[in-house]
CSV table of C-alpha atoms in Angstrom, one decimal:
chain,number,residue,atom,x,y,z
D,30,MET,CA,20.9,49.9,-69.8
D,31,ALA,CA,21.9,46.6,-68.1
D,32,ALA,CA,19.5,44.8,-65.9
D,33,ASN,CA,19.8,45.2,-62.1
D,34,THR,CA,21.9,42.5,-60.5
D,35,LEU,CA,21.8,41.7,-56.8
D,36,LEU,CA,25.0,40.1,-55.2
D,37,VAL,CA,24.6,38.5,-51.8
D,38,ILE,CA,27.8,37.6,-50.0
D,39,SER,CA,27.0,35.0,-47.4
D,40,ALA,CA,29.5,33.6,-44.8
D,41,HIS,CA,27.7,30.3,-44.6
D,42,ALA,CA,25.3,28.2,-46.6
D,43,GLY,CA,22.2,29.2,-44.7
D,44,ASP,CA,22.8,32.9,-43.9
D,45,PHE,CA,21.4,34.3,-47.1
D,46,VAL,CA,18.1,32.5,-46.6
D,47,TRP,CA,17.4,33.8,-43.1
D,48,ARG,CA,18.6,37.3,-43.5
D,49,ALA,CA,18.0,38.2,-47.1
D,50,GLY,CA,15.7,35.6,-48.6
D,51,GLY,CA,13.0,38.2,-49.1
D,52,ALA,CA,15.2,40.7,-50.9
D,53,ILE,CA,16.5,38.0,-53.2
D,54,ALA,CA,13.0,36.6,-54.0
D,55,ALA,CA,11.7,40.2,-54.5
D,56,ALA,CA,14.5,40.9,-57.0
D,57,THR,CA,14.0,37.8,-59.0
D,58,GLN,CA,10.2,38.3,-59.1
D,59,ARG,CA,10.9,41.7,-60.7
D,60,GLY,CA,12.9,39.8,-63.4
D,61,GLU,CA,16.3,40.9,-62.0
D,62,ARG,CA,19.3,38.6,-61.6
D,63,ALA,CA,20.4,37.5,-58.1
D,64,VAL,CA,23.7,35.8,-57.4
D,65,ILE,CA,24.7,34.4,-54.0
D,66,ALA,CA,28.3,33.9,-53.2
D,67,CYS,CA,28.7,31.5,-50.2
D,68,LEU,CA,32.1,31.8,-48.7
D,69,SER,CA,31.7,28.5,-46.8
D,70,TYR,CA,29.2,25.7,-46.4
D,71,GLY,CA,28.9,26.3,-42.6
D,72,GLU,CA,30.3,22.8,-42.3
D,73,ARG,CA,31.9,23.1,-38.9
D,74,GLY,CA,30.0,25.7,-36.9
D,75,GLU,CA,26.4,25.4,-38.2
D,76,SER,CA,26.0,21.7,-38.9
D,77,ALA,CA,26.0,20.2,-35.4
D,78,SER,CA,23.2,17.7,-36.2
D,79,GLN,CA,25.2,16.2,-39.0
D,80,TRP,CA,28.3,15.9,-36.8
D,81,LEU,CA,26.3,14.2,-34.1
D,82,GLN,CA,25.1,11.6,-36.7
D,83,GLY,CA,28.7,10.7,-37.4
D,84,LYS,CA,28.9,12.3,-40.9
D,85,SER,CA,32.3,13.0,-42.4
D,86,LEU,CA,33.4,16.5,-43.3
D,87,ASP,CA,33.0,15.9,-47.0
D,88,GLU,CA,29.5,14.4,-46.4
D,89,ILE,CA,28.5,17.5,-44.4
D,90,LYS,CA,29.8,19.9,-47.0
D,91,GLN,CA,27.7,18.1,-49.7
D,92,ILE,CA,24.6,18.1,-47.5
D,93,ARG,CA,24.9,21.8,-46.9
D,94,ARG,CA,25.7,22.5,-50.5
D,95,ASP,CA,22.6,20.5,-51.6
D,96,GLU,CA,20.4,22.5,-49.1
D,97,ALA,CA,21.8,25.8,-50.2
D,98,GLU,CA,21.3,25.0,-53.9
D,99,ALA,CA,17.7,24.0,-53.2
D,100,ALA,CA,17.0,27.2,-51.2
D,101,ALA,CA,18.6,29.4,-53.9
D,102,ALA,CA,16.4,27.6,-56.6
D,103,GLU,CA,13.3,28.4,-54.6
D,104,LEU,CA,14.4,32.1,-54.5
D,105,GLY,CA,15.1,32.1,-58.2
D,106,ALA,CA,18.8,32.9,-57.6
D,107,GLU,CA,22.1,31.6,-58.9
D,108,ILE,CA,24.6,30.4,-56.3
D,109,GLU,CA,28.3,29.6,-56.1
D,110,PHE,CA,30.6,28.3,-53.3
D,111,LEU,CA,34.0,29.6,-52.6
D,112,ASP,CA,34.7,26.9,-50.0
D,113,LEU,CA,36.9,29.1,-47.8
D,114,GLY,CA,36.2,27.2,-44.6
D,115,ASP,CA,34.3,28.3,-41.5
D,116,TYR,CA,34.9,28.4,-37.7
D,117,PRO,CA,37.0,30.3,-38.5
D,118,LEU,CA,36.5,31.9,-41.8
D,119,ARG,CA,40.0,33.4,-42.3
D,120,GLU,CA,40.5,36.7,-44.2
D,121,SER,CA,43.4,36.4,-46.7
D,122,PRO,CA,44.6,38.1,-49.9
D,123,GLU,CA,43.6,34.9,-51.8
D,124,ALA,CA,40.1,35.0,-50.5
D,125,VAL,CA,39.7,38.7,-51.3
D,126,ALA,CA,41.0,38.1,-54.8
D,127,LYS,CA,38.4,35.4,-55.4
D,128,LEU,CA,35.7,37.9,-54.3
D,129,VAL,CA,37.2,40.5,-56.7
D,130,ASP,CA,36.7,38.1,-59.5
D,131,VAL,CA,33.1,37.5,-58.4
D,132,TYR,CA,32.4,41.3,-58.4
D,133,ARG,CA,33.9,41.7,-61.8
D,134,ARG,CA,32.1,38.8,-63.3
D,135,VAL,CA,28.7,39.5,-61.7
D,136,GLN,CA,28.8,43.4,-62.1
D,137,PRO,CA,26.3,43.9,-59.2
D,138,THR,CA,24.1,47.0,-58.9
D,139,VAL,CA,23.4,46.2,-55.3
D,140,VAL,CA,25.3,44.2,-52.7
D,141,LEU,CA,24.0,42.6,-49.5
D,142,THR,CA,26.2,41.1,-46.8
D,143,HIS,CA,26.7,40.8,-43.0
D,144,THR,CA,27.3,43.5,-40.4
D,145,LEU,CA,30.8,44.5,-39.4
D,146,THR,CA,30.1,43.6,-35.7
D,147,ASP,CA,28.9,40.2,-34.4
D,148,PRO,CA,30.3,39.0,-31.1
D,149,TYR,CA,28.7,35.6,-31.5
D,150,ASN,CA,30.1,34.6,-34.8
D,151,GLY,CA,33.4,36.0,-36.1
D,152,ASP,CA,32.8,34.6,-39.6
D,153,HIS,CA,30.1,37.1,-40.2
D,154,PRO,CA,32.1,40.3,-39.8
D,155,ALA,CA,35.0,38.6,-41.6
D,156,ALA,CA,32.8,38.1,-44.6
D,157,ALA,CA,31.6,41.7,-44.4
D,158,ARG,CA,35.2,43.1,-44.3
D,159,MET,CA,36.2,41.0,-47.3
D,160,ALA,CA,33.1,42.0,-49.2
D,161,LEU,CA,33.9,45.7,-48.7
D,162,GLU,CA,37.6,45.3,-49.5
D,163,ALA,CA,36.9,43.4,-52.7
D,164,ARG,CA,34.3,45.9,-53.8
D,165,VAL,CA,36.9,48.7,-53.7
D,166,LEU,CA,39.6,46.6,-55.4
D,167,ALA,CA,37.2,45.4,-58.1
D,168,GLN,CA,36.9,49.1,-59.1
D,169,ALA,CA,40.6,49.5,-59.8
D,170,ILE,CA,41.9,48.6,-63.3
D,171,GLY,CA,45.4,48.2,-61.9
D,172,VAL,CA,44.4,45.4,-59.5
D,173,ALA,CA,44.9,42.0,-61.0
D,174,ASN,CA,42.4,39.2,-61.2
D,175,ALA,CA,42.9,36.1,-59.1
D,176,ASP,CA,44.7,34.4,-62.0
D,177,GLY,CA,47.2,37.3,-62.3
D,178,SER,CA,45.7,38.8,-65.5
D,179,PHE,CA,44.6,42.4,-65.5
D,180,PRO,CA,41.0,43.5,-66.1
D,181,SER,CA,39.7,45.3,-69.2
D,182,LYS,CA,37.9,48.6,-68.7
D,183,ASP,CA,34.6,46.6,-69.1
D,184,ASP,CA,35.5,44.3,-66.2
D,185,ILE,CA,35.9,46.9,-63.5
D,186,ILE,CA,32.8,47.7,-61.5
D,187,GLY,CA,31.1,50.9,-60.5
D,188,ALA,CA,30.1,51.7,-57.0
D,189,PRO,CA,27.2,49.5,-56.0
D,190,PRO,CA,25.5,50.4,-52.7
D,191,VAL,CA,26.1,47.9,-49.9
D,192,PHE,CA,23.4,46.9,-47.4
D,193,PHE,CA,24.0,44.9,-44.2
D,194,PHE,CA,21.3,42.4,-43.5
D,195,GLU,CA,19.9,41.8,-40.0
D,196,PRO,CA,22.0,39.6,-37.7
D,197,HIS,CA,20.4,37.1,-35.4
D,198,GLN,CA,21.0,39.2,-32.3
D,199,PRO,CA,20.8,42.7,-33.7
D,200,GLU,CA,21.2,44.7,-30.4
D,201,GLN,CA,24.5,43.0,-29.7
D,202,CYS,CA,25.7,43.7,-33.3
D,203,ASP,CA,25.2,47.5,-33.3
D,204,PHE,CA,22.4,46.9,-35.9
D,205,LYS,CA,20.0,49.9,-36.2
D,206,PRO,CA,18.0,49.5,-39.4
D,207,ASP,CA,17.7,52.5,-41.7
D,208,VAL,CA,16.1,50.6,-44.6
D,209,LEU,CA,12.9,48.6,-44.2
D,210,LEU,CA,12.0,46.4,-47.2
D,211,ASP,CA,8.5,45.2,-47.9
D,212,ILE,CA,8.8,41.5,-48.7
D,213,THR,CA,5.1,40.6,-48.5
D,214,GLU,CA,4.8,39.2,-52.0
D,215,ALA,CA,8.2,37.5,-51.8
D,216,PHE,CA,7.8,36.0,-48.3
D,217,PRO,CA,6.1,32.7,-49.5
D,218,LEU,CA,9.3,32.0,-51.5
D,219,LYS,CA,11.5,32.9,-48.5
D,220,ARG,CA,9.5,30.4,-46.4
D,221,LYS,CA,10.0,27.7,-49.0
D,222,ALA,CA,13.7,28.4,-49.0
D,223,MET,CA,13.8,28.3,-45.2
D,224,GLU,CA,12.2,24.8,-45.4
D,225,CYS,CA,15.1,23.6,-47.5
D,226,LEU,CA,17.3,23.9,-44.4
D,227,PRO,CA,15.9,21.2,-42.1
D,228,ALA,CA,19.1,21.1,-39.9
D,229,GLN,CA,18.1,24.5,-38.6
D,230,LYS,CA,14.4,24.0,-38.3
D,231,HIS,CA,14.3,26.0,-35.1
D,232,MET,CA,15.0,29.1,-37.3
D,233,TRP,CA,11.9,28.8,-39.4
D,234,SER,CA,9.5,30.3,-36.8
D,235,TYR,CA,12.1,32.8,-35.6
D,236,TYR,CA,12.5,34.4,-39.0
D,237,THR,CA,8.8,34.2,-39.8
D,238,ASP,CA,8.0,36.1,-36.6
D,239,LEU,CA,10.8,38.6,-37.4
D,240,ALA,CA,9.3,39.2,-40.8
D,241,VAL,CA,6.0,40.0,-39.1
D,242,ARG,CA,7.6,42.4,-36.7
D,243,ARG,CA,9.6,44.1,-39.4
D,244,GLY,CA,6.4,44.3,-41.5
D,245,VAL,CA,4.7,46.2,-38.7
D,246,GLN,CA,7.6,48.7,-38.9
D,247,VAL,CA,7.3,48.9,-42.7
D,248,LYS,CA,3.7,50.0,-42.3
D,249,ARG,CA,4.5,52.4,-39.5
D,250,ASN,CA,7.1,54.1,-41.5
D,251,ALA,CA,5.5,54.0,-45.0
D,252,GLY,CA,2.9,56.7,-44.4
D,253,PRO,CA,-0.9,56.4,-44.1
D,254,ASN,CA,-1.9,56.4,-47.7
D,255,LEU,CA,0.0,53.4,-49.2
D,256,GLY,CA,-2.7,50.9,-48.5
D,257,LEU,CA,-0.3,48.3,-47.2
D,258,PRO,CA,-2.1,45.0,-46.2
D,259,HIS,CA,-2.5,44.1,-42.6
D,260,GLU,CA,-0.2,41.1,-43.1
D,261,THR,CA,2.8,43.1,-44.5
D,262,MET,CA,6.1,41.2,-44.1
D,263,GLY,CA,9.4,42.9,-43.9
D,264,GLU,CA,13.2,42.7,-43.7
D,265,ALA,CA,15.6,45.3,-42.2
D,266,TYR,CA,18.9,46.6,-43.5
D,267,MET,CA,21.6,49.1,-42.8
D,268,ARG,CA,23.1,51.1,-45.7
D,269,PHE,CA,26.8,51.4,-45.5
D,270,PHE,CA,27.6,54.1,-48.1
D,271,PRO,CA,25.7,57.4,-48.5
D,272,GLN,CA,22.7,57.4,-50.9
D,273,VAL,CA,23.2,59.7,-53.9
D,274,THR,CA,20.0,61.3,-55.1
D,275,SER,CA,18.8,64.5,-56.7
D,276,VAL,CA,15.4,64.3,-54.9
D,277,LEU,CA,14.8,63.8,-51.2
D,278,GLY,CA,11.9,61.6,-50.4
């Protein structure tokens, strides 16, 4: 049986760290593969400090790439960049085709991406819509790869579950978590990854505090006999497709 592979589809170079760094680190700590697909570098909308310093667009892209690569390395993950542009991230057949190729090459068993609603950043739901469309197309042997060739039966994917990670302002994004992930053991790696993003230093404490709050909910919902430590840390997710199981629990 093939090893589990986590695919994270991130609109910008920092999103995967804040929202799913714990899940990524937990997966790699279990010996699983984690692959991050960054659709953009966040070069226009999330790099204000670099623009204010007079950096060029190419310089900013390289800075954000270097930061994201360092963060991914801390998490033990692979990372690739599709460089589709941001503010706005435009949905297109070409962009979706690139994601189809990612799905078929990575063969994920689990997918993480953004919520379908975010009134503060249209790039996030655009990434989610493309992630979902590409997931369906990657299952079809009659849908060509980006280069026009057709996949073999071994290239098409199954039906990996998709989880939406927590947006920065969840109440405004219709985010009501139905999955709480214990990231206590993985959190030190998530914190190291966050510290690879100095341009957004103000986010370090926000997402540390959020992990504490979600950790409280992990304990509250885990039952009384699991012996979870007082300092439990957590991340919250929404599952998009139904769970298939033969046992409830």
